[in-house]
Coordinates of C-alpha atoms in Angstrom, one line a residue:
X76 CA 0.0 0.0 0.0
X77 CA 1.3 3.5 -0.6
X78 CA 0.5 6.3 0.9
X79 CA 1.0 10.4 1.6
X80 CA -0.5 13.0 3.7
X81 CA -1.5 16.3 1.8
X82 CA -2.6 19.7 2.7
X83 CA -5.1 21.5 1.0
X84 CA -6.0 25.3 2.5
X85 CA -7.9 28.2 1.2
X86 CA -11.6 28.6 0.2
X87 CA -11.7 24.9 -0.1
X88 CA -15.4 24.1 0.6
X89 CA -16.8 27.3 -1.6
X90 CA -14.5 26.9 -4.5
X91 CA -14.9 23.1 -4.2
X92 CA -11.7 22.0 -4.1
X93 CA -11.7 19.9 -1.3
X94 CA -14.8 17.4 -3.0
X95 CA -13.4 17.8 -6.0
X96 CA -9.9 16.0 -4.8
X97 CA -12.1 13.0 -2.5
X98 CA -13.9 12.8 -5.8
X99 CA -10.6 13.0 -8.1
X100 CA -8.9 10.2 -5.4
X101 CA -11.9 7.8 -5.4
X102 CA -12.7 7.9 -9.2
X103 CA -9.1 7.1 -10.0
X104 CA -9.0 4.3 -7.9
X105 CA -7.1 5.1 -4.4
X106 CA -8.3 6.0 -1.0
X107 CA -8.4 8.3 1.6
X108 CA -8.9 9.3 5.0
X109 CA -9.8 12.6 6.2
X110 CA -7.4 13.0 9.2
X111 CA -8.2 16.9 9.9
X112 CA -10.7 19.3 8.7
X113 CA -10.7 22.6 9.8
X114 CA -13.9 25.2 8.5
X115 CA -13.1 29.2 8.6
X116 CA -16.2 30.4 10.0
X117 CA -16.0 34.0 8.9
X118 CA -16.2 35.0 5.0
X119 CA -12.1 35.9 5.2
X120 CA -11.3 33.3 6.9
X121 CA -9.7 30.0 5.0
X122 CA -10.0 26.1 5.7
X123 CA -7.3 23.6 5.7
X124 CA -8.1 19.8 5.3
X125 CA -5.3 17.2 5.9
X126 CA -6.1 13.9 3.8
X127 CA -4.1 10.9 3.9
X128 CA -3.9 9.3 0.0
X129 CA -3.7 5.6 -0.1
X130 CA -3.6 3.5 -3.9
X131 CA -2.1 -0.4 -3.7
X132 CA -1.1 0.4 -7.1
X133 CA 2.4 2.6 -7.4
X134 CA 1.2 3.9 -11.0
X135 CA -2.2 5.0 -9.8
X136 CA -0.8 6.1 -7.0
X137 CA 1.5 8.9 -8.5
X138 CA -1.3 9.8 -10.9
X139 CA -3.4 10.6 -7.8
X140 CA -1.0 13.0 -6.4
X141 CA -0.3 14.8 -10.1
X142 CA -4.2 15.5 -10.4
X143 CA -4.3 16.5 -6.7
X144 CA -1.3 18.8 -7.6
X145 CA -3.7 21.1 -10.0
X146 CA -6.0 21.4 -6.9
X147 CA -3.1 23.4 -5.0
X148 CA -2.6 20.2 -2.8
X149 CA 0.4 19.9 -0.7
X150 CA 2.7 16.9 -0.2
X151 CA 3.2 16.8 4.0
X152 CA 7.0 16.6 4.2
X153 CA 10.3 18.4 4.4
X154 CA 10.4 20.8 2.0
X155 CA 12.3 19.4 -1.0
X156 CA 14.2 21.2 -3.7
X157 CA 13.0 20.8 -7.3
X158 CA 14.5 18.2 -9.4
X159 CA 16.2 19.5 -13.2
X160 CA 17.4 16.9 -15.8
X161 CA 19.0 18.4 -19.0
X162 CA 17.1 18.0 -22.7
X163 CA 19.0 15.5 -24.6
X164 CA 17.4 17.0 -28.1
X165 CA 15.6 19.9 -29.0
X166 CA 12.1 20.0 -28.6
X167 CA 12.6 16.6 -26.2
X168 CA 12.2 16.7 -22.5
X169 CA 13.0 13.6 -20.1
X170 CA 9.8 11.2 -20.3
X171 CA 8.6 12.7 -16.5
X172 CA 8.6 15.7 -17.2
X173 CA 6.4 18.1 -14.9
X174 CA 3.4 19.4 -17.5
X175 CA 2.0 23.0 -16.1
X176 CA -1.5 23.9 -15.2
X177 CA -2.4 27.8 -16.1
X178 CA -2.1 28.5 -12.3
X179 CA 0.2 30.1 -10.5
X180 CA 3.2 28.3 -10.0
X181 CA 6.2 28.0 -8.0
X182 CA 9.1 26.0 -7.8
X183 CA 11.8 25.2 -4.5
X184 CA 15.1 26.0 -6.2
X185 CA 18.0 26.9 -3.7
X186 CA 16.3 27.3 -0.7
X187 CA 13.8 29.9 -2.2
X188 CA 10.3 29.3 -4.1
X189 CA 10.9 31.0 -7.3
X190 CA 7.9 32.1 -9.3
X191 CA 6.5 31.6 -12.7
X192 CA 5.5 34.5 -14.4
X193 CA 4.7 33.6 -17.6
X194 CA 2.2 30.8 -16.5
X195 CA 0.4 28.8 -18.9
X196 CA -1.2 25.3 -19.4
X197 CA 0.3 22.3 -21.0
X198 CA 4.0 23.7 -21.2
X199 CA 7.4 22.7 -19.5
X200 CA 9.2 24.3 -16.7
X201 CA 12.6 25.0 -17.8
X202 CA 15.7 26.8 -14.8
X203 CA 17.9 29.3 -15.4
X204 CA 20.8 27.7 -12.8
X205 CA 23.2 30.4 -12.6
X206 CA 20.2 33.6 -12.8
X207 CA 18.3 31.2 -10.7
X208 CA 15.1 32.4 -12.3
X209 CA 12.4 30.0 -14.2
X210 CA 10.7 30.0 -17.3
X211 CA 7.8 28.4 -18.9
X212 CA 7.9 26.8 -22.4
X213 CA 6.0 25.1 -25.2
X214 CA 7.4 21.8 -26.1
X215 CA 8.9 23.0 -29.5
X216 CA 11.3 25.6 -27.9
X217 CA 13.1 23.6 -25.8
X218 CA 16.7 23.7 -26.6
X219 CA 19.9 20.9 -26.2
X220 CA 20.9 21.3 -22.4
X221 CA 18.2 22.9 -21.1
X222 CA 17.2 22.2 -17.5
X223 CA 13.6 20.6 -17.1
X224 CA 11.4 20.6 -14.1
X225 CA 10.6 17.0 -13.6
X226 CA 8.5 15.3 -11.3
X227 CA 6.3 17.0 -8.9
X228 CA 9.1 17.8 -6.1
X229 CA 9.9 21.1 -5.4
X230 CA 6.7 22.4 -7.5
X231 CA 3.8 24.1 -5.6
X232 CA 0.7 25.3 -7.6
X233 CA -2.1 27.7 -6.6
X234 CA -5.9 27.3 -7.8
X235 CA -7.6 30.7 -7.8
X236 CA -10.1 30.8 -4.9
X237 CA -13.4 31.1 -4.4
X238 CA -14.1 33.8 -1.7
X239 CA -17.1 33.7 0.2
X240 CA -19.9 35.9 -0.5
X241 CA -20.2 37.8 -4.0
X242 CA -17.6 38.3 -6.2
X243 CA -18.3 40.8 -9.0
X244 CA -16.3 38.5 -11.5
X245 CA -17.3 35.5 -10.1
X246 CA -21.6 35.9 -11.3
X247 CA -23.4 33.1 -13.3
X248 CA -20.2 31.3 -13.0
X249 CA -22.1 28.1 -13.9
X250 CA -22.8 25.9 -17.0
X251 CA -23.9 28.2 -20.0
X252 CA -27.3 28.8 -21.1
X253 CA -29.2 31.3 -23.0
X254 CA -31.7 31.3 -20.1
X255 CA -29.8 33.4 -17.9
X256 CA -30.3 37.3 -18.3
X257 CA -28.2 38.7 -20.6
X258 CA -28.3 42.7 -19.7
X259 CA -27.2 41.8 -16.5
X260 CA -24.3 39.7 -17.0
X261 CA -23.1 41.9 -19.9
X262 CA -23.6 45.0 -17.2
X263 CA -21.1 43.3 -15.0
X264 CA -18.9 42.7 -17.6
X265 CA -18.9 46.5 -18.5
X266 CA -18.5 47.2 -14.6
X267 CA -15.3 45.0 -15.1
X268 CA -13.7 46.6 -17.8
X269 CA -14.4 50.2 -17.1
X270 CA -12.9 49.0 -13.3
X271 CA -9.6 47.4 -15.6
X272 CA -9.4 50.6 -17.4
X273 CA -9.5 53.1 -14.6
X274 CA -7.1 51.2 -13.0
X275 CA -4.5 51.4 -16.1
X276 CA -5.1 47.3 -17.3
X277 CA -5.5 46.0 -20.9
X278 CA -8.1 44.8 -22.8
X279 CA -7.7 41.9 -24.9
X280 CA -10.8 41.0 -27.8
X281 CA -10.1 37.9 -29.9
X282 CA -12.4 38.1 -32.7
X283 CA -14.4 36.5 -35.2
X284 CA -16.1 37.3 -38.6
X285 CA -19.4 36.8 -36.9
X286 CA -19.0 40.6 -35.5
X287 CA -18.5 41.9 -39.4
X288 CA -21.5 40.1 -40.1
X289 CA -23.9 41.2 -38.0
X290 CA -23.1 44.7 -38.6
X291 CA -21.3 45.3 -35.4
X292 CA -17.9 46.1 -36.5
X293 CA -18.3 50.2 -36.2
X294 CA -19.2 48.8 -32.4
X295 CA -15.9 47.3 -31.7
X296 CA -14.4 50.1 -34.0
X297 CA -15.6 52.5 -31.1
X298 CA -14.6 50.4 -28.1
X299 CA -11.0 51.0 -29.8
X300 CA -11.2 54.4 -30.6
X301 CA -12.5 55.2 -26.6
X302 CA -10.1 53.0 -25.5
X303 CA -11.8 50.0 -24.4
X304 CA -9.9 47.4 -26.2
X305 CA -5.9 47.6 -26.3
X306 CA -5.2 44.7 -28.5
X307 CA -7.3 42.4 -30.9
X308 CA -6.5 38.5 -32.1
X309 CA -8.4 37.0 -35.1
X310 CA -7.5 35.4 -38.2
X311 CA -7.9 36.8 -41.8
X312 CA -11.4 36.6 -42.3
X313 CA -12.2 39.7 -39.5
X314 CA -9.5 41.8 -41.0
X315 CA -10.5 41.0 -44.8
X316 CA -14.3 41.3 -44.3
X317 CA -13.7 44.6 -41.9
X318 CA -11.9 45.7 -44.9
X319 CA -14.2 45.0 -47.4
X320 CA -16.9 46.6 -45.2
X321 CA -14.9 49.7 -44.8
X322 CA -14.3 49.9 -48.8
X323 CA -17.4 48.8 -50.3
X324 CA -20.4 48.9 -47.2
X325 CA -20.2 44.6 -48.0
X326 CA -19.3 41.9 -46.0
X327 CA -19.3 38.5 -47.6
X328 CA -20.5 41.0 -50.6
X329 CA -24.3 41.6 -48.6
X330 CA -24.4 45.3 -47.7
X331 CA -24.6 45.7 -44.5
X332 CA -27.1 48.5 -44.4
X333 CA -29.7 47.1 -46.4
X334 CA -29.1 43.2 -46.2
X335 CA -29.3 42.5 -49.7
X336 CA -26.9 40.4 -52.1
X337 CA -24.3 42.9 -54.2
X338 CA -24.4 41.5 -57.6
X339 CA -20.8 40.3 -58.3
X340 CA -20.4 41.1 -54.4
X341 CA -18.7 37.8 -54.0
X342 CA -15.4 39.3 -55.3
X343 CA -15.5 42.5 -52.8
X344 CA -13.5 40.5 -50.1
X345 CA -10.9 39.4 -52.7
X346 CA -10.5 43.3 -53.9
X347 CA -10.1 44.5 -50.2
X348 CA -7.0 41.7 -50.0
X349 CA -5.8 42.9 -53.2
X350 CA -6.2 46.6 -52.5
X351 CA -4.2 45.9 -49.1
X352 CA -1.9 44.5 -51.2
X353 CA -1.0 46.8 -53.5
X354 CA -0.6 49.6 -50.4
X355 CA 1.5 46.8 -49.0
X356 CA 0.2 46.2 -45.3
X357 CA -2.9 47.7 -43.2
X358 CA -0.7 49.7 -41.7
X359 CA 0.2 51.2 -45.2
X360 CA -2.9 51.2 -46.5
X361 CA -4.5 54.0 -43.9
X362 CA -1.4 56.3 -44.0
X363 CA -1.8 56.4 -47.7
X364 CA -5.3 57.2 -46.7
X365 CA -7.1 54.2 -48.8
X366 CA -8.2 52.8 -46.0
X367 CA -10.2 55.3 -44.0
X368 CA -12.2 53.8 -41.7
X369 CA -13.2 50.1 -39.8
X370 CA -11.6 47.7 -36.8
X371 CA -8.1 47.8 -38.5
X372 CA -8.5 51.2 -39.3
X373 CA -8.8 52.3 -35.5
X374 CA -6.3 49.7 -34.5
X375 CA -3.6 51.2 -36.8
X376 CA -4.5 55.0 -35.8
X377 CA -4.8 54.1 -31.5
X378 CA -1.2 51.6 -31.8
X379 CA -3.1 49.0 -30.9
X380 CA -1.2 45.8 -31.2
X381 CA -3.0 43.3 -33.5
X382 CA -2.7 39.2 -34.4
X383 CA -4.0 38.1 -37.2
X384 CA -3.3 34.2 -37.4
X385 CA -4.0 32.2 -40.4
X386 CA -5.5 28.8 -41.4
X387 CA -5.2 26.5 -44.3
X388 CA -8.7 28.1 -45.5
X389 CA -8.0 31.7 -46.2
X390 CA -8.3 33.6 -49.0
X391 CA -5.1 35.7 -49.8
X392 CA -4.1 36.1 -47.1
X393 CA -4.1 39.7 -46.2
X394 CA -0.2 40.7 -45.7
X395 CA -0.4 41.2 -42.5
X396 CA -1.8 37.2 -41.1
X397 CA 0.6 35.0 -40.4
X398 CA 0.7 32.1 -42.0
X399 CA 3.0 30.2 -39.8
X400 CA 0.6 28.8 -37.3
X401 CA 4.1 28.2 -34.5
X402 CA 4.9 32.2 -35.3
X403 CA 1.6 33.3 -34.7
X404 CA 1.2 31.1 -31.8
X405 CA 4.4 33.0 -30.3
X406 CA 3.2 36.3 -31.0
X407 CA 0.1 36.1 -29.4
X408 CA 1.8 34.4 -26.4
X409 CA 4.0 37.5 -25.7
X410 CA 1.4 39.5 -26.5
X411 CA -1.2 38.0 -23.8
X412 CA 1.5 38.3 -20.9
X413 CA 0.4 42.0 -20.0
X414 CA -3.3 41.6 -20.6
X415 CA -6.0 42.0 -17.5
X416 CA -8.9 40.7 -19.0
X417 CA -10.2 38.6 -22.6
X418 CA -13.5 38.7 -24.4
X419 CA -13.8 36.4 -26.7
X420 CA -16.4 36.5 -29.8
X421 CA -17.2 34.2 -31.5
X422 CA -14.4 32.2 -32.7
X423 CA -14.0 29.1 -31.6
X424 CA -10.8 28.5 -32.6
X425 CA -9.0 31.4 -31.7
X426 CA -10.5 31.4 -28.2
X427 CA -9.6 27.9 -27.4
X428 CA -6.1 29.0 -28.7
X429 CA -6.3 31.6 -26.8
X430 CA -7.4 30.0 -23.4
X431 CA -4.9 27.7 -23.5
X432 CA -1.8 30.7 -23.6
X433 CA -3.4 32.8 -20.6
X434 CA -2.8 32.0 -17.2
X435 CA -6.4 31.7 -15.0
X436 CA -6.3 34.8 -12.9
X437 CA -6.6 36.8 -16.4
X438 CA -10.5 37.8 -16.3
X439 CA -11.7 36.1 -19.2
X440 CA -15.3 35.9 -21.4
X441 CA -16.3 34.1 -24.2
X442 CA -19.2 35.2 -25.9
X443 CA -21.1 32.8 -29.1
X444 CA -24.6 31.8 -30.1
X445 CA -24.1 28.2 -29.9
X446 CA -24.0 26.8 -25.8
X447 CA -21.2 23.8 -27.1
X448 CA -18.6 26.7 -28.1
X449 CA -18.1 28.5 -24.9
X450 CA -18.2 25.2 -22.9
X451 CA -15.7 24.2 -25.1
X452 CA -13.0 26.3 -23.1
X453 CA -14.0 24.7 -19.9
X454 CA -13.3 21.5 -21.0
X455 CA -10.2 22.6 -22.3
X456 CA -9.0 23.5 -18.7
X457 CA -9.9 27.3 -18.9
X458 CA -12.0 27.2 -15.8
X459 CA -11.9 30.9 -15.3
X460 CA -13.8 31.9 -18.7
X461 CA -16.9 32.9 -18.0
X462 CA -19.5 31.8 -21.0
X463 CA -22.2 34.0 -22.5
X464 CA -24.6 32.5 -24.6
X465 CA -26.1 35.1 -26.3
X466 CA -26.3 36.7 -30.5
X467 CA -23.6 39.0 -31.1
X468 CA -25.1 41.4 -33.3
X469 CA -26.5 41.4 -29.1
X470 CA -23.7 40.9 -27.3
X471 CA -21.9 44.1 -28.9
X472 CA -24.7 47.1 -29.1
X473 CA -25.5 46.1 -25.2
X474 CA -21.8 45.9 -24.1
X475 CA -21.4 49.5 -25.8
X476 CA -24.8 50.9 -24.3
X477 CA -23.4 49.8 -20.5
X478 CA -20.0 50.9 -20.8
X479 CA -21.3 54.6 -22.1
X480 CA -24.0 54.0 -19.3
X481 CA -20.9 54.1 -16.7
X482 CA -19.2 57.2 -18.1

């Protein structure tokens, strides 16, 4: 039989955690014993439970203890430094290698816990020996010789809690549905960014086509021009079809006031690229004054930085996407590191791309039509995206209306 005490503290009965490991233990085949429970009675105050995990089986065993690791638990022992073997290839690590959560995290290196800033899930921890400083790394940047975090030794990680009592971020934070009331949950979300904004923070809005075609891209136009949104990731159909809106009134070649099919409209999106083109870049384009008005427009004249990643189904592309799906993965990973808060619209591929580079205590909302797209973050381990279910031709007007509402 093999066992080990852990310690799990914090908001543990209202964020769940402490179910959520006796569940995690028993449906992956161990045991346990509670051996001390302690309850804060007071809304500030914090709980600590002491459970002692018990598998026969030395595999299940040590998965047991790597799940409970994601739930901020704590091995009861000495405090042990962090164990490093060296990358024998690039883009190799050793086979038990220590895979990161999107929580905070810390490792025990030289008798202090270092921290890691740059936090995201599915990743590798690599050590700087002689800075003694430690980094976080997609698989396909490790070099030769670098030292990897492997194990669990050494490596303490931090859930976000659950306070007790309300938390203005924290509302409808519950399986989506297009039941709940929309005005209100989109008035929070306007109470959060105008709070992020006073405060200095960055806004973040990755993007989708969808807010071209519902007419809403003068919306989001706005929001960048008052200085709402700081930065915007989408992929070349937003930029193209905001550009073809802004040089022809068509998106998809329907005009947007009017609804009705352009004849020979289907061609407008493939002049926009090619009228891009010829400027050379978006960034060209409006300082030649061709292109006068739009998302890209606004995000050229405020400095707002933009990503525009590409897929095997563009047309073009526009100069500016990038095609190389590890590049544009890069750029929006440095990108994300001083953002406060997402929104995400749909685009389900972006967002999930997205999700998965941010760590959790960025505020984060996805917004779509269709209930399986914003629970599709959740699944993915985003647990701190809140979903709105909801139209965004919707979403966008109301959002605007709140935020002015505040001024």
């Amino acid at each position: 039989m093999y066992s080990e005490q852990i310690l799990l503290r914090g908001h543990i009965i209202d964020s769940l955690i402490l179910p959520k490991a006796m569940d995690t233990i028993l449906e992956q085949g161990g045991d346990y014993e509670i051996e001390d429970l302690e309850v804060g009675k007071l809304k500030t105050d914090k709980s600590t439970a002491k459970l002692l995990v018990k598998s026969e089986d030395y595999e299940t065993f040590n998965r047991i203890l790597d799940m409970l690791t994601d739930y901020g638990a704590e091995v009861i022992k000495d405090v042990e430094e962090v164990e490093l073997i060296e990358s024998e290839k690039d883009k190799t690590v050793p086979s038990n290698f220590y895979s990161t959560s999107n929580y905070n995290t810390k490792i025990r290196y030289n008798n202090q816990w270092i921290n890691i800033d740059n936090i995201e899930m599915d990743c590798v921890i690599t050590v700087d020996t002689e800075n003694e400083t430690a980094t976080c790394k997609p698989l396909n940047s490790i070099k030769k010789g670098e030292k990897i975090v492997v194990g669990r030794r050494g490596v303490k990680v931090t859930p976000p809690e659950k306070a007790r009592g309300k938390n203005q971020f924290e509302f409808m934070n519950s399986d989506a549905s297009a039941e709940k009331p929309t005005r209100s949950i989109i008035h929070k979300v306007a109470v959060e960014m105008k709070e992020i904004k006073d405060n200095g923070g960055k806004i973040l809005v990755v993007g989708g086509p969808a807010i071209i075609h519902t007419g809403c891209a003068p919306i989001l136009a706005d929001l960048i021009r008052e200085g709402y949104v700081d930065k915007i990731f989408a992929g070349n159909a937003l930029a193209t079809h905001d550009i073809e809106n802004a040089l022809y009134g068509t998106s998809l070649g329907v005009k947007m006031e009017t609804g009705e099919l352009v004849e020979h409209g289907h061609k407008h999106h493939l002049s926009a690229i090619n009228t891009i083109n010829k400027a050379g870049s978006i960034r060209d384009a409006v300082e030649q004054g061709v292109l006068t008005s739009g998302i890209m427009y606004e995000c050229v004249k405020k400095n707002a930085p933009y990503v525009l990643a590409g897929s095997i189904r563009d047309d073009g592309p526009l100069p500016d996407v990038i095609t190389d799906s590890q590049e544009a993965q890069q750029r929006m990973r440095e990108e994300v590191q001083d953002v406060d808060m997402v929104i995400m619209i749909a685009t389900l591929l972006h967002s999930v791309a997205t999700g998965n580079l941010i760590p959790a205590r960025i505020k984060s909302v996805c917004v779509d039509i269709s209930n399986a797209s914003v629970t599709k973050l959740a699944d993915r381990g985003s647990a701190q995206v809140i979903s709105i279910v909801t139209d965004i031709g919707s979403f966008l007007p109301m959002l605007e209306d709140e935020l002015h509402r505040l001024e």
